[in-house]
Short mmCIF file of C-alpha atoms in Angstrom, two decimals:
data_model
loop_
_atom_site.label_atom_id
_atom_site.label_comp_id
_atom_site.label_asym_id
_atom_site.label_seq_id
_atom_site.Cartn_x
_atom_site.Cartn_y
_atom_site.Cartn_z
CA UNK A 1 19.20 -20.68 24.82
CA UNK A 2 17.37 -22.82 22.45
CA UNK A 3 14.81 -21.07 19.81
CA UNK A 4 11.42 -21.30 20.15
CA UNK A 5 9.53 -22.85 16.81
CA UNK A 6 7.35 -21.13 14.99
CA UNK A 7 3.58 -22.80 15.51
CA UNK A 8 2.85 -24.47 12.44
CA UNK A 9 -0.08 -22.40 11.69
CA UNK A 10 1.34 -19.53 11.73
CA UNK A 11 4.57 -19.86 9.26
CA UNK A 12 2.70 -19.35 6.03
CA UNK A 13 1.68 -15.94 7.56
CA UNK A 14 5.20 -15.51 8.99
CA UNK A 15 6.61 -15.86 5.94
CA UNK A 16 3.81 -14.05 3.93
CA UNK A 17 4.26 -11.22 6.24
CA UNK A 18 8.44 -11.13 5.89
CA UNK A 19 8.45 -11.47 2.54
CA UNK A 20 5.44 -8.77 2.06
CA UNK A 21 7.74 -6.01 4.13
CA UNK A 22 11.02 -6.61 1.76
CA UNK A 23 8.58 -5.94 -1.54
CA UNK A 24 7.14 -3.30 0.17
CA UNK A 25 10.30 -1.02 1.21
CA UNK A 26 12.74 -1.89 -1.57
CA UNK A 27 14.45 -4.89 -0.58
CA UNK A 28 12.46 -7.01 -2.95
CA UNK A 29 12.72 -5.07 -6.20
CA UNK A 30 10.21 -5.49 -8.79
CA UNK A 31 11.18 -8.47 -11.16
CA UNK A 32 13.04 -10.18 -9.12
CA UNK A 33 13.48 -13.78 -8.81
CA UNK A 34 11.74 -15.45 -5.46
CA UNK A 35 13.32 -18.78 -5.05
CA UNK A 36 11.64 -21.37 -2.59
CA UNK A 37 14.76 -22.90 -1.28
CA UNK A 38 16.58 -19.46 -1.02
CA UNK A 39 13.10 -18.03 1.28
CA UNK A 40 12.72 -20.94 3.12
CA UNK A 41 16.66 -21.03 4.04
CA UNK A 42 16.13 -17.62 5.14
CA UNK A 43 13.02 -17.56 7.37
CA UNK A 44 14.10 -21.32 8.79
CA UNK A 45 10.76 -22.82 7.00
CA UNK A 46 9.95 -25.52 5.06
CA UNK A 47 9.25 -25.10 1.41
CA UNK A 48 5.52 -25.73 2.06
CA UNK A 49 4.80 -22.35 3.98
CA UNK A 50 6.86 -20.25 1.83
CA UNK A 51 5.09 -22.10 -1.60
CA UNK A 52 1.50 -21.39 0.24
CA UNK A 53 3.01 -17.64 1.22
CA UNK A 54 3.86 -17.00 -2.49
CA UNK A 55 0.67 -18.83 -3.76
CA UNK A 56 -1.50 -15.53 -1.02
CA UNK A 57 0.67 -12.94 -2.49
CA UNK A 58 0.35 -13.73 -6.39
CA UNK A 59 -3.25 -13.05 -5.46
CA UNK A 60 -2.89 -10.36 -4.06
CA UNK A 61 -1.29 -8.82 -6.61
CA UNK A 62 2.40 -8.51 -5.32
CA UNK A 63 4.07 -11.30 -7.15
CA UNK A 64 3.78 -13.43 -10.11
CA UNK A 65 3.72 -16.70 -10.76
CA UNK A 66 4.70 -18.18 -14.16
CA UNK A 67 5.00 -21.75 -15.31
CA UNK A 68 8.19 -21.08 -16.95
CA UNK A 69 9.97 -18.13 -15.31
CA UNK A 70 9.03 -19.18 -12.07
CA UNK A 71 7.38 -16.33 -9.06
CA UNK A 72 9.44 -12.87 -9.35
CA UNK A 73 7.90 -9.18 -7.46
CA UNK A 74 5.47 -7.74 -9.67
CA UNK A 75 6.94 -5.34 -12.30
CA UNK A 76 5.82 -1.81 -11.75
CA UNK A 77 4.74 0.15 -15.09
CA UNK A 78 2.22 2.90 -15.62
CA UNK A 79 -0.23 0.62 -16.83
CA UNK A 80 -0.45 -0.88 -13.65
CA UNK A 81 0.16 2.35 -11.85
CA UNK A 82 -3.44 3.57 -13.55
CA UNK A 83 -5.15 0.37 -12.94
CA UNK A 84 -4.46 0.42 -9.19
CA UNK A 85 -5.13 4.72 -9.16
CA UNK A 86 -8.21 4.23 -10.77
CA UNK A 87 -9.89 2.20 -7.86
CA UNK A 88 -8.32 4.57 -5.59
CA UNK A 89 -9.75 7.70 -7.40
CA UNK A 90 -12.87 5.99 -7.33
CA UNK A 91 -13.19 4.84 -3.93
CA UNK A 92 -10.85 6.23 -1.28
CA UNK A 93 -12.33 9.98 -1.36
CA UNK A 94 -16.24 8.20 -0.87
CA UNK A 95 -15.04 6.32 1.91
CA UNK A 96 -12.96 9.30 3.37
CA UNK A 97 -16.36 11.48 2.88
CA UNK A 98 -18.16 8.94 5.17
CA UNK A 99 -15.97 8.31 7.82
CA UNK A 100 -15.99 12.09 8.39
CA UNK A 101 -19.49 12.48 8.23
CA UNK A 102 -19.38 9.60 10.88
CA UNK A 103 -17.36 11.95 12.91
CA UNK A 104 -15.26 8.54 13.42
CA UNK A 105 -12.42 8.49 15.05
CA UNK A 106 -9.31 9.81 12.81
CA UNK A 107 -6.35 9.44 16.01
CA UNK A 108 -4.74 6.49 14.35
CA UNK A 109 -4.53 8.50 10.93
CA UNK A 110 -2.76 11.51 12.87
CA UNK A 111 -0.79 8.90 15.00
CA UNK A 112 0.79 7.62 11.54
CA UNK A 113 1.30 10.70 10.21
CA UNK A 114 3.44 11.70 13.22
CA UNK A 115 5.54 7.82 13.07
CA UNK A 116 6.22 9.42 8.91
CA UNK A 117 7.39 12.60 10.20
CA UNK A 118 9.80 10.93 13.01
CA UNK A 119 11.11 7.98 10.67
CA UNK A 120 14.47 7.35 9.94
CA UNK A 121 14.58 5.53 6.85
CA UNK A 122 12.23 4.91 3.80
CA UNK A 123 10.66 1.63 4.83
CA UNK A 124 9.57 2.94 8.01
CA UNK A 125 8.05 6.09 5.69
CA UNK A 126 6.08 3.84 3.47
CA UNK A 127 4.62 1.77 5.95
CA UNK A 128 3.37 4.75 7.99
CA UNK A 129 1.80 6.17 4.53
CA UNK A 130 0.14 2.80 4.04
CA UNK A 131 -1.36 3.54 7.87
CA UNK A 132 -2.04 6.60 6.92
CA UNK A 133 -4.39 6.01 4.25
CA UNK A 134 -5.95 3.01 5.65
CA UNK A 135 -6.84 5.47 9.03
CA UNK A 136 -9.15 7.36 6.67
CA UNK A 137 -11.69 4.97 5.21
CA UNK A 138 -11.30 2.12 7.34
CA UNK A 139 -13.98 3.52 9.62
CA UNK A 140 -16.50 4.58 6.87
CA UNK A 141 -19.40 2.10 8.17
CA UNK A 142 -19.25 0.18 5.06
CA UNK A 143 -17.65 -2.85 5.49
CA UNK A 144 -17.64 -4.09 1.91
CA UNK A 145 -15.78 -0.49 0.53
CA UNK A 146 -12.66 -0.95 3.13
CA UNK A 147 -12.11 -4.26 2.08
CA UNK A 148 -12.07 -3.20 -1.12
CA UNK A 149 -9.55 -0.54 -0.96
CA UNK A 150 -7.53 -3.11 1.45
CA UNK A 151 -7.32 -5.41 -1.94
CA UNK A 152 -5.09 -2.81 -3.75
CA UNK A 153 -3.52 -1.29 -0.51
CA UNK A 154 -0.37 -3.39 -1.04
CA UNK A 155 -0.32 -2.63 -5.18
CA UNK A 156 -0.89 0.81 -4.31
CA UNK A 157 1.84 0.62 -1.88
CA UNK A 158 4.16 -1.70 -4.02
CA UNK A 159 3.73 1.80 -6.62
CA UNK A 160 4.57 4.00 -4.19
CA UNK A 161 7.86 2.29 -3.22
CA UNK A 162 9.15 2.66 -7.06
CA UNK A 163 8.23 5.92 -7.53
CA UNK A 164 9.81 6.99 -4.48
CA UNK A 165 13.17 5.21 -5.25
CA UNK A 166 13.22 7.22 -8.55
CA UNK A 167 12.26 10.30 -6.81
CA UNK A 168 11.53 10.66 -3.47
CA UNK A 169 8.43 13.35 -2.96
CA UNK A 170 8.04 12.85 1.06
CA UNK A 171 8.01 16.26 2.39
CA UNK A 172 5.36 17.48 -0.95
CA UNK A 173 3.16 14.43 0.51
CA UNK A 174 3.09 14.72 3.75
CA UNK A 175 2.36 18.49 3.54
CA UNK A 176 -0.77 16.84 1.78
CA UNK A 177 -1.10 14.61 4.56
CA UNK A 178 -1.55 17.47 6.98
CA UNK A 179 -3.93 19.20 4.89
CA UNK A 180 -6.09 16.34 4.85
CA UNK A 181 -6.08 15.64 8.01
CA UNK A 182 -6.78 19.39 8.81
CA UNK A 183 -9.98 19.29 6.93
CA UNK A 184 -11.26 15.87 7.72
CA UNK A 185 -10.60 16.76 11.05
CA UNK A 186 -12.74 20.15 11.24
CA UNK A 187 -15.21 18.65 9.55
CA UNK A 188 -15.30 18.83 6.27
CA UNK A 189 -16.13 16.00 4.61
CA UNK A 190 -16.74 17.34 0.70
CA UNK A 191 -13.13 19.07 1.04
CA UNK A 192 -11.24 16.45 2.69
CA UNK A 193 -12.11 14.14 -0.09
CA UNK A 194 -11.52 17.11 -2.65
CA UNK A 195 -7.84 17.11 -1.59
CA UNK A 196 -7.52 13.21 -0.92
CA UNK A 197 -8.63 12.98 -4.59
CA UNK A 198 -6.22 16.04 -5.91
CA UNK A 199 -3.47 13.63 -3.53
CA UNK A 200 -3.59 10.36 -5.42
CA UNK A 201 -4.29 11.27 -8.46
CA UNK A 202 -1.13 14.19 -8.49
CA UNK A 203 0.97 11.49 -7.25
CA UNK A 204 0.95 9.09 -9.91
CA UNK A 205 0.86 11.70 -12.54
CA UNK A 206 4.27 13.10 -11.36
CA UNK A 207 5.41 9.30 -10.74
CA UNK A 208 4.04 8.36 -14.52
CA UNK A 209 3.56 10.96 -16.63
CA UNK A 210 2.31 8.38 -19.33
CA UNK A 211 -0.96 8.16 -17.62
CA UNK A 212 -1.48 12.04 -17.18
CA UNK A 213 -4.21 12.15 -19.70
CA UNK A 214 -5.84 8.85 -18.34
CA UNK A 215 -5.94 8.80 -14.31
CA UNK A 216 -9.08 9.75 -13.57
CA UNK A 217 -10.63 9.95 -16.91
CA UNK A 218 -12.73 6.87 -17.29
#
């Protein structure tokens, strides 16, 4: 049986996507190397999609480039743990608020949750908590605010991922996952956000301490 080739327009975002899943459950670590050759090799590509693949995710946040050092995964620290938690703080809870208040639909959120509950390994875990979130304010009715929060979904995410390989916190989260739901759910848009907001910002004071005193503070 002979393969069937990738469509030329597609094997940037084949390879953007591939090489977005290994940062994002652990098997990309932060600081390491990217080669071209070595990516290419592996997803059967030429160098060009995998440069223009790199070239998306530097913007995005998830890699770096440097002149001299070449692209490696984006080092996680708290500095950039508070940058990312900051937008979140100030804009996930709003745009929970409204998509209750929308009464919009919230299935896919408790559809995710469920896929977290049944997974079998952490990369399934993290990419149902990155549905997870997204299920909340991607219906708020303001277009502008979800694409916003979409920008540092995979930073967030790319946090989450380190933290949890230092010290996995799954079954503390997800019991805040169900509360969440419960309330955004029933209703209560003004308390759903309350414990969104307590959600982030305890996670990434447990995850990095250093910026107890400064998530949420500006």
């Amino acid at each position: 049986m002979t393969s069937v080739p990738i469509p030329i327009p597609s094997r940037t975002q084949f390879v953007l996507e591939g090489i977005k899943h290994r940062i994002l459950t652990g098997q990309l670590t932060p600081g390491q190397a990217l080669v071209e050759t070595e990516l290419a090799a592996q997803f059967g590509v030429s160098k060009t999609p995998v440069r223009e693949a790199l070239k998306t995710l530097a913007g995005t946040g998830l890699v770096v480039m440097n002149q001299y050092k070449g692209v490696t995964v984006r080092m996680v620290d708290a500095d950039m743990a508070r940058e990312v938690y900051d937008v979140r703080l100030l804009l996930e809870p709003e745009a929970l608020r409204r998509t209750v208040r929308r009464q919009a639909s919230l299935d896919a959120a408790r559809d995710a949750l469920t896929r977290a509950d049944d997974a079998s390994d952490t990369a399934e875990r993290s990419l149902s908590n990155r549905e997870f979130h997204r299920a909340l304010y991607v219906s708020c009715g303001n277009p502008l605010l979800g694409r916003m929060l979409d920008e540092v979904r995979d930073q967030a995410a790319l946090v989450s991922a380190v933290a949890w390989a230092a010290d996995p916190s799954w079954e503390r989260e997800a019991s805040e996952h169900r509360e969440i739901l419960r309330l955004a759910q029933d209703g209560d848009a003004d308390g759903a956000a309350r414990a969104l907001h307590a959600h982030i910002e305890s996670f990434v004071r447990r995850a990095f301490p250093a910026t107890q005193e400064e998530v949420g503070q500006e």
